[in-house]
Short mmCIF file of N, CA and C in Angstrom, two decimals:
data_model
loop_
_atom_site.label_atom_id
_atom_site.label_comp_id
_atom_site.label_asym_id
_atom_site.label_seq_id
_atom_site.Cartn_x
_atom_site.Cartn_y
_atom_site.Cartn_z
N MET A 1 159.62 272.35 145.92
CA MET A 1 160.82 273.22 146.10
C MET A 1 161.97 272.89 146.01
N ALA A 2 162.98 273.58 145.06
CA ALA A 2 164.45 273.96 144.83
C ALA A 2 164.89 273.98 145.99
N ILE A 3 166.00 273.73 146.80
CA ILE A 3 167.04 274.42 147.82
C ILE A 3 168.41 274.73 147.14
N SER A 4 168.40 276.61 146.86
CA SER A 4 169.07 276.72 146.52
C SER A 4 170.30 276.78 147.28
N THR A 5 171.67 276.57 146.41
CA THR A 5 172.64 276.14 147.06
C THR A 5 173.38 277.47 148.41
N ASP A 6 173.07 278.82 147.93
CA ASP A 6 173.30 279.54 149.28
C ASP A 6 172.50 279.09 150.87
N ASP A 7 170.91 278.62 150.79
CA ASP A 7 170.42 278.15 151.40
C ASP A 7 170.71 276.82 152.05
N ALA A 8 171.65 276.05 151.27
CA ALA A 8 172.33 274.63 151.63
C ALA A 8 173.47 274.75 152.56
N ILE A 9 174.73 275.96 152.12
CA ILE A 9 175.53 276.37 152.32
C ILE A 9 175.25 277.33 154.03
N ARG A 10 174.07 277.95 153.98
CA ARG A 10 173.67 278.60 155.35
C ARG A 10 173.21 276.80 156.41
N PHE A 11 172.62 276.27 155.84
CA PHE A 11 172.58 275.27 156.62
C PHE A 11 173.30 274.14 156.86
N GLY A 12 174.74 273.85 156.07
CA GLY A 12 175.75 273.55 156.74
C GLY A 12 176.23 274.20 158.05
N PHE A 13 176.32 275.37 157.57
CA PHE A 13 176.91 276.39 158.80
C PHE A 13 176.03 275.98 160.00
N LEU A 14 174.49 276.79 159.81
CA LEU A 14 174.05 276.72 161.13
C LEU A 14 174.42 275.00 161.44
N LEU A 15 174.43 274.24 161.40
CA LEU A 15 174.06 272.85 161.62
C LEU A 15 175.54 272.63 162.73
N HIS A 16 176.96 273.21 161.78
CA HIS A 16 178.37 273.24 162.30
C HIS A 16 178.01 274.15 163.36
N ASP A 17 177.48 275.06 163.98
CA ASP A 17 177.34 275.87 164.79
C ASP A 17 176.79 275.64 165.58
N VAL A 18 176.00 275.20 165.56
CA VAL A 18 174.93 274.84 166.60
C VAL A 18 175.32 273.51 167.34
N SER A 19 176.18 272.67 166.54
CA SER A 19 176.67 271.07 167.34
C SER A 19 177.42 272.50 167.85
N ARG A 20 178.14 272.68 167.86
CA ARG A 20 179.63 272.93 168.38
C ARG A 20 179.47 273.69 169.78
N MET A 21 178.64 274.77 169.37
CA MET A 21 178.10 275.45 170.79
C MET A 21 177.10 274.75 171.42
N ARG A 22 176.73 273.96 171.03
CA ARG A 22 176.15 272.71 172.00
C ARG A 22 177.07 271.58 172.84
N ARG A 23 178.67 271.42 172.57
CA ARG A 23 179.14 271.06 173.33
C ARG A 23 179.95 272.09 174.19
N VAL A 24 180.51 273.02 173.81
CA VAL A 24 180.61 273.99 174.45
C VAL A 24 180.71 273.90 175.68
N VAL A 25 178.40 274.23 175.13
CA VAL A 25 177.94 274.33 176.76
C VAL A 25 177.76 272.78 177.95
N ILE A 26 177.64 271.77 176.69
CA ILE A 26 177.85 270.56 177.77
C ILE A 26 179.41 270.73 178.16
N ASP A 27 180.43 270.81 177.78
CA ASP A 27 181.51 270.45 178.08
C ASP A 27 181.40 271.57 179.41
N ARG A 28 181.14 272.67 179.96
CA ARG A 28 180.42 273.36 181.04
C ARG A 28 180.25 272.51 182.23
N ALA A 29 178.81 272.69 181.33
CA ALA A 29 178.15 271.71 182.60
C ALA A 29 178.82 269.82 182.87
N LEU A 30 179.73 269.60 182.07
CA LEU A 30 180.14 268.77 183.16
C LEU A 30 181.62 268.79 183.66
N LYS A 31 181.94 269.78 183.54
CA LYS A 31 183.18 270.28 184.05
C LYS A 31 183.45 270.07 185.82
N PRO A 32 182.22 269.89 186.31
CA PRO A 32 182.42 269.17 187.75
C PRO A 32 182.81 268.08 187.86
N LEU A 33 182.42 267.17 186.88
CA LEU A 33 182.45 265.47 186.62
C LEU A 33 183.99 265.10 186.98
N GLY A 34 184.82 266.13 186.39
CA GLY A 34 186.09 266.10 185.95
C GLY A 34 186.47 265.18 184.97
N ILE A 35 185.38 265.33 183.71
CA ILE A 35 186.57 264.65 182.51
C ILE A 35 186.22 265.42 181.46
N THR A 36 186.52 265.04 180.44
CA THR A 36 187.19 265.98 179.35
C THR A 36 186.05 265.39 178.41
N ARG A 37 186.05 266.52 177.15
CA ARG A 37 185.19 266.36 176.58
C ARG A 37 185.61 265.04 175.65
N SER A 38 186.71 264.18 175.57
CA SER A 38 186.82 262.99 174.57
C SER A 38 186.89 262.62 175.30
N GLN A 39 186.79 262.40 176.51
CA GLN A 39 185.72 260.94 177.62
C GLN A 39 185.13 261.30 177.38
N TRP A 40 183.87 262.10 178.01
CA TRP A 40 182.39 261.83 177.76
C TRP A 40 181.88 261.50 176.22
N TRP A 41 182.68 261.94 175.17
CA TRP A 41 182.35 261.38 174.12
C TRP A 41 182.91 260.31 173.56
N VAL A 42 183.72 259.53 174.25
CA VAL A 42 184.04 257.64 174.51
C VAL A 42 182.88 257.28 175.06
N LEU A 43 182.82 257.88 176.23
CA LEU A 43 181.19 256.93 177.33
C LEU A 43 180.29 256.63 176.56
N CYS A 44 179.85 258.05 176.15
CA CYS A 44 178.15 258.26 175.41
C CYS A 44 178.02 257.38 174.26
N ASN A 45 178.99 257.16 173.49
CA ASN A 45 179.04 256.89 172.10
C ASN A 45 178.89 255.27 172.74
N LEU A 46 179.42 254.43 173.54
CA LEU A 46 179.72 253.64 174.24
C LEU A 46 178.47 253.37 174.80
N SER A 47 177.41 254.09 175.64
CA SER A 47 176.75 253.83 176.02
C SER A 47 174.87 253.12 175.26
N ARG A 48 175.67 253.57 173.66
CA ARG A 48 174.86 253.55 172.38
C ARG A 48 175.58 252.05 171.68
N ARG A 49 176.32 251.66 171.86
CA ARG A 49 177.35 250.67 171.19
C ARG A 49 178.22 250.27 171.71
N ASP A 50 177.81 249.41 172.94
CA ASP A 50 179.15 249.16 174.36
C ASP A 50 179.54 248.06 173.31
N GLY A 51 181.10 247.79 173.39
CA GLY A 51 181.57 246.73 172.21
C GLY A 51 181.98 246.69 171.39
N MET A 52 182.32 248.78 170.78
CA MET A 52 182.57 248.77 169.26
C MET A 52 183.94 248.76 169.42
N THR A 53 184.74 247.79 168.34
CA THR A 53 186.04 247.59 167.95
C THR A 53 186.58 249.45 168.15
N GLN A 54 187.97 248.93 168.50
CA GLN A 54 188.36 250.24 168.71
C GLN A 54 188.81 251.34 167.84
N THR A 55 188.79 250.53 166.57
CA THR A 55 189.16 250.77 165.24
C THR A 55 187.49 251.64 164.96
N ALA A 56 186.74 251.18 165.25
CA ALA A 56 185.18 251.93 165.05
C ALA A 56 185.15 253.18 165.77
N LEU A 57 185.20 253.15 167.26
CA LEU A 57 185.05 254.15 167.88
C LEU A 57 186.14 255.87 167.49
N ALA A 58 187.47 255.00 167.25
CA ALA A 58 188.38 255.88 166.64
C ALA A 58 187.44 256.83 165.18
N ALA A 59 186.95 255.55 164.75
CA ALA A 59 186.10 256.15 163.08
C ALA A 59 185.39 257.53 163.58
N ASP A 60 184.59 256.79 164.75
CA ASP A 60 183.29 257.93 164.92
C ASP A 60 183.60 259.18 165.39
N LEU A 61 184.85 258.69 166.32
CA LEU A 61 184.97 260.37 166.89
C LEU A 61 186.17 261.11 166.23
N GLU A 62 186.60 260.80 164.93
CA GLU A 62 187.64 261.48 163.85
C GLU A 62 189.14 261.14 164.72
N LEU A 63 189.11 260.40 165.62
CA LEU A 63 190.58 260.14 166.41
C LEU A 63 191.79 259.45 165.09
N THR A 64 192.93 259.81 165.97
CA THR A 64 193.96 258.31 164.72
C THR A 64 193.95 257.34 165.46
N LYS A 65 194.36 256.07 165.07
CA LYS A 65 194.56 254.86 166.20
C LYS A 65 195.85 255.13 167.37
N VAL A 66 196.31 256.20 167.51
CA VAL A 66 197.35 256.33 168.76
C VAL A 66 196.56 257.58 169.16
N ALA A 67 195.62 258.00 168.83
CA ALA A 67 195.11 259.28 169.84
C ALA A 67 194.07 258.55 170.77
N ILE A 68 193.52 257.35 169.53
CA ILE A 68 192.31 256.80 170.23
C ILE A 68 192.84 256.07 171.65
N GLY A 69 194.01 255.34 171.32
CA GLY A 69 194.79 254.05 172.14
C GLY A 69 195.13 254.84 173.28
N GLY A 70 196.24 256.21 173.18
CA GLY A 70 196.21 257.10 174.68
C GLY A 70 194.77 257.39 175.50
N LEU A 71 193.56 257.87 174.40
CA LEU A 71 192.76 257.80 175.56
C LEU A 71 192.08 256.59 176.43
N LEU A 72 191.97 255.65 175.25
CA LEU A 72 191.40 254.46 176.07
C LEU A 72 192.25 254.00 176.83
N GLU A 73 193.81 254.15 176.94
CA GLU A 73 194.36 253.88 178.48
C GLU A 73 194.20 254.47 179.33
N ARG A 74 193.95 256.15 179.26
CA ARG A 74 193.79 256.60 180.30
C ARG A 74 192.57 256.41 181.13
N MET A 75 191.68 256.02 180.69
CA MET A 75 189.86 255.84 180.70
C MET A 75 190.25 254.33 181.33
N GLU A 76 191.05 253.52 180.78
CA GLU A 76 191.57 252.34 181.57
C GLU A 76 191.88 252.44 182.68
N THR A 77 192.90 253.29 183.10
CA THR A 77 193.72 253.49 184.12
C THR A 77 192.45 254.13 185.28
N ALA A 78 191.31 254.88 184.65
CA ALA A 78 190.53 255.77 185.91
C ALA A 78 189.39 254.27 185.93
N LYS A 79 189.38 253.22 185.20
CA LYS A 79 188.49 252.18 185.21
C LYS A 79 187.37 252.42 185.00
N LEU A 80 187.12 253.50 184.04
CA LEU A 80 185.84 253.73 183.23
C LEU A 80 185.40 252.90 182.28
N VAL A 81 186.53 252.51 181.34
CA VAL A 81 186.42 251.15 180.68
C VAL A 81 187.28 250.18 180.52
N GLN A 82 187.02 249.07 179.52
CA GLN A 82 187.50 248.06 179.14
C GLN A 82 188.07 247.68 178.25
N ARG A 83 189.08 247.37 177.61
CA ARG A 83 189.70 247.16 176.35
C ARG A 83 189.64 245.25 176.44
N ARG A 84 188.75 243.87 175.78
CA ARG A 84 189.05 242.57 175.02
C ARG A 84 189.52 243.06 173.99
N PHE A 85 189.87 241.18 173.60
CA PHE A 85 190.35 241.10 172.41
C PHE A 85 189.00 241.01 171.82
N ASP A 86 189.06 240.68 170.81
CA ASP A 86 187.63 239.99 170.53
C ASP A 86 187.50 238.54 170.46
N GLU A 87 186.20 237.97 170.54
CA GLU A 87 186.67 236.25 170.49
C GLU A 87 186.96 235.80 169.01
N SER A 88 186.16 236.04 167.97
CA SER A 88 186.51 235.54 167.22
C SER A 88 187.58 235.94 166.18
N ASP A 89 189.00 237.19 166.82
CA ASP A 89 189.58 237.99 165.74
C ASP A 89 190.55 238.34 166.91
N ALA A 90 191.78 238.02 167.14
CA ALA A 90 192.36 238.59 168.16
C ALA A 90 193.01 239.61 168.02
N ARG A 91 193.02 239.78 167.07
CA ARG A 91 193.55 241.08 166.17
C ARG A 91 192.44 242.35 167.03
N ILE A 92 191.23 242.62 166.84
CA ILE A 92 190.55 242.97 167.52
C ILE A 92 190.68 243.59 168.88
N ARG A 93 190.20 244.70 168.92
CA ARG A 93 189.94 244.87 170.77
C ARG A 93 189.05 245.47 170.65
N ARG A 94 187.90 245.14 171.56
CA ARG A 94 186.53 245.41 171.18
C ARG A 94 186.66 246.45 172.93
N VAL A 95 185.88 248.04 172.77
CA VAL A 95 185.62 248.79 174.81
C VAL A 95 184.43 248.32 175.31
N TYR A 96 184.75 248.24 175.98
CA TYR A 96 182.96 248.19 177.09
C TYR A 96 183.52 248.96 178.13
N LEU A 97 181.84 249.45 178.50
CA LEU A 97 181.85 250.57 179.52
C LEU A 97 182.19 249.74 180.63
N THR A 98 182.98 249.69 181.96
CA THR A 98 183.00 249.13 183.27
C THR A 98 181.98 249.54 183.86
N ARG A 99 181.24 249.18 185.24
CA ARG A 99 180.68 249.60 185.74
C ARG A 99 180.30 251.25 186.00
N ALA A 100 181.92 251.44 186.98
CA ALA A 100 182.20 252.90 187.13
C ALA A 100 181.41 253.64 185.53
N GLY A 101 182.16 252.67 184.89
CA GLY A 101 182.02 253.55 183.35
C GLY A 101 179.91 254.05 183.16
N HIS A 102 179.64 252.83 183.79
CA HIS A 102 178.36 252.78 183.58
C HIS A 102 177.53 254.05 184.45
N ARG A 103 178.15 254.25 185.20
CA ARG A 103 177.72 255.12 186.52
C ARG A 103 177.73 256.85 186.27
N LEU A 104 179.06 257.02 185.23
CA LEU A 104 179.15 257.97 184.57
C LEU A 104 178.48 258.75 184.07
N VAL A 105 178.10 256.93 183.45
CA VAL A 105 177.51 257.88 181.73
C VAL A 105 176.03 258.36 182.56
N ARG A 106 175.08 257.65 183.73
CA ARG A 106 174.08 258.13 184.14
C ARG A 106 174.41 259.59 184.75
N ASP A 107 175.35 259.57 185.63
CA ASP A 107 175.93 261.60 185.86
C ASP A 107 175.69 262.51 184.64
N ILE A 108 176.56 261.61 183.33
CA ILE A 108 176.92 263.21 182.65
C ILE A 108 174.93 263.32 182.14
N ARG A 109 174.00 261.87 181.72
CA ARG A 109 172.67 262.51 181.07
C ARG A 109 172.24 262.86 182.58
N ALA A 110 172.59 262.97 183.82
CA ALA A 110 171.65 263.39 184.64
C ALA A 110 171.91 265.12 184.99
N GLN A 111 173.66 265.51 184.61
CA GLN A 111 174.26 266.74 184.48
C GLN A 111 173.67 267.83 182.87
N VAL A 112 173.16 266.97 182.25
CA VAL A 112 172.96 267.38 180.88
C VAL A 112 171.22 267.58 180.58
N GLU A 113 170.50 267.07 181.02
CA GLU A 113 169.22 266.65 180.87
C GLU A 113 168.88 267.91 180.75
N GLN A 114 168.52 268.75 181.58
CA GLN A 114 168.31 269.80 181.53
C GLN A 114 168.79 270.91 180.84
N ILE A 115 169.60 270.91 180.31
CA ILE A 115 170.29 271.34 179.11
C ILE A 115 169.92 271.00 177.86
N GLU A 116 170.21 270.16 177.76
CA GLU A 116 169.39 269.49 176.49
C GLU A 116 167.84 270.05 176.26
N LEU A 117 166.61 269.93 177.16
CA LEU A 117 165.19 270.66 177.22
C LEU A 117 165.37 271.69 177.27
N GLU A 118 166.23 272.56 177.61
CA GLU A 118 165.66 274.22 177.30
C GLU A 118 166.85 274.26 176.18
N ILE A 119 167.47 273.71 175.48
CA ILE A 119 167.99 273.82 174.11
C ILE A 119 166.84 273.90 173.34
N LEU A 120 166.14 272.63 173.64
CA LEU A 120 165.12 272.16 172.41
C LEU A 120 164.05 273.33 172.71
N GLY A 121 163.44 273.94 174.06
CA GLY A 121 162.46 274.38 174.34
C GLY A 121 161.63 275.43 173.62
N PRO A 122 162.70 275.65 172.99
CA PRO A 122 161.74 277.05 171.66
C PRO A 122 161.13 276.53 170.44
N ASN A 123 161.48 275.52 170.52
CA ASN A 123 160.82 274.02 169.28
C ASN A 123 159.19 273.07 170.22
N SER A 124 158.40 273.28 168.95
CA SER A 124 157.14 272.41 169.44
C SER A 124 157.81 271.29 169.24
N GLU A 125 157.10 270.42 169.77
CA GLU A 125 157.68 268.37 169.45
C GLU A 125 157.18 267.79 168.31
N ALA A 126 156.28 268.41 167.45
CA ALA A 126 156.37 268.50 166.21
C ALA A 126 157.30 268.82 165.10
N ASP A 127 158.18 270.03 165.68
CA ASP A 127 159.26 270.69 165.21
C ASP A 127 160.59 269.45 165.27
N ILE A 128 160.55 269.27 166.49
CA ILE A 128 161.13 268.37 166.89
C ILE A 128 161.84 266.69 165.65
N GLN A 129 160.61 266.29 166.06
CA GLN A 129 160.45 265.54 164.83
C GLN A 129 160.54 265.28 163.71
N THR A 130 160.05 266.44 162.87
CA THR A 130 160.29 267.22 161.55
C THR A 130 161.81 267.06 161.52
N THR A 131 162.64 267.73 162.23
CA THR A 131 164.11 268.16 162.12
C THR A 131 164.75 266.68 162.50
N VAL A 132 164.30 265.97 163.37
CA VAL A 132 165.00 264.50 163.59
C VAL A 132 164.47 263.25 162.14
N GLN A 133 163.90 263.38 161.84
CA GLN A 133 163.22 263.19 160.37
C GLN A 133 164.52 263.63 159.54
N SER A 134 164.51 265.35 159.33
CA SER A 134 165.32 265.16 158.14
C SER A 134 166.50 264.87 158.53
N LEU A 135 167.45 265.30 159.77
CA LEU A 135 168.83 264.72 159.93
C LEU A 135 168.74 263.69 159.80
N HIS A 136 168.55 262.15 160.26
CA HIS A 136 168.75 261.22 159.92
C HIS A 136 168.24 261.18 158.30
N ARG A 137 167.41 261.94 157.52
CA ARG A 137 167.49 260.80 156.32
C ARG A 137 168.63 260.99 156.02
N MET A 138 169.49 262.61 156.00
CA MET A 138 170.33 262.92 155.74
C MET A 138 171.40 262.11 156.06
N LYS A 139 172.04 261.81 157.30
CA LYS A 139 172.29 260.55 157.99
C LYS A 139 172.90 259.43 156.98
N LEU A 140 171.33 258.99 156.61
CA LEU A 140 171.19 257.97 155.94
C LEU A 140 172.18 258.26 154.58
N LEU A 141 171.27 259.33 153.81
CA LEU A 141 172.55 259.11 152.75
C LEU A 141 173.81 259.55 152.78
N LEU A 142 174.31 260.47 153.75
CA LEU A 142 176.01 260.54 154.10
C LEU A 142 176.58 259.27 154.30
N LEU A 143 176.07 258.22 154.86
CA LEU A 143 176.72 257.22 155.65
C LEU A 143 176.82 256.32 154.02
N GLN A 144 175.63 256.02 152.97
CA GLN A 144 175.79 255.63 152.20
C GLN A 144 176.83 256.30 150.77
N LYS A 145 177.21 257.85 150.81
CA LYS A 145 177.84 258.52 150.31
C LYS A 145 179.55 258.29 150.93
N ILE A 146 179.32 258.30 151.54
CA ILE A 146 180.74 257.40 152.30
C ILE A 146 181.21 256.12 152.45
N GLY A 147 180.16 255.57 151.98
CA GLY A 147 180.72 253.74 152.11
C GLY A 147 180.71 253.39 153.43
N GLU A 148 179.71 254.04 154.65
CA GLU A 148 179.30 253.50 155.24
C GLU A 148 178.20 252.41 155.76
N PRO A 149 178.23 251.28 156.97
CA PRO A 149 176.90 250.59 157.17
C PRO A 149 176.13 251.57 157.49
N VAL A 150 175.10 251.12 156.91
CA VAL A 150 173.68 252.18 157.68
C VAL A 150 173.17 251.55 159.08
N GLU A 151 172.92 252.27 159.69
CA GLU A 151 172.69 251.74 160.94
C GLU A 151 170.95 252.14 160.83
N GLU A 152 170.97 250.88 162.08
CA GLU A 152 169.31 250.90 162.12
C GLU A 152 168.80 251.50 162.28
#
């Protein structure tokens, strides 16, 4: 079955809208923790790949080097992250969660767990698995198209 251009465009807009609205709902849920979207996004990325290079983190968050530098500086001051020079190349800086950062990630997860379940609630487990598989295949294809390394 061929997918029409109109369906493909509608899918893209729907995916974008759902992602944007999800971030807004999560922002509201995390407001009591006193962190910004940029901060929780850094923490969540590092919880998946602690020790990322500052450049890779900037790319994943679609931030400039200056913007990520300032954000990480503020997060270092708050003792949430630590930047260290790479052991094999002193030009590269890696970013790590501190103990306080790990604690905040746990708090973030606890705060959004129920919301995530509610968002997924109207769907069956099979629906979710099919959607995850489809999105994963699309992500792999997009990574290839933009020349990024394919994730494991």
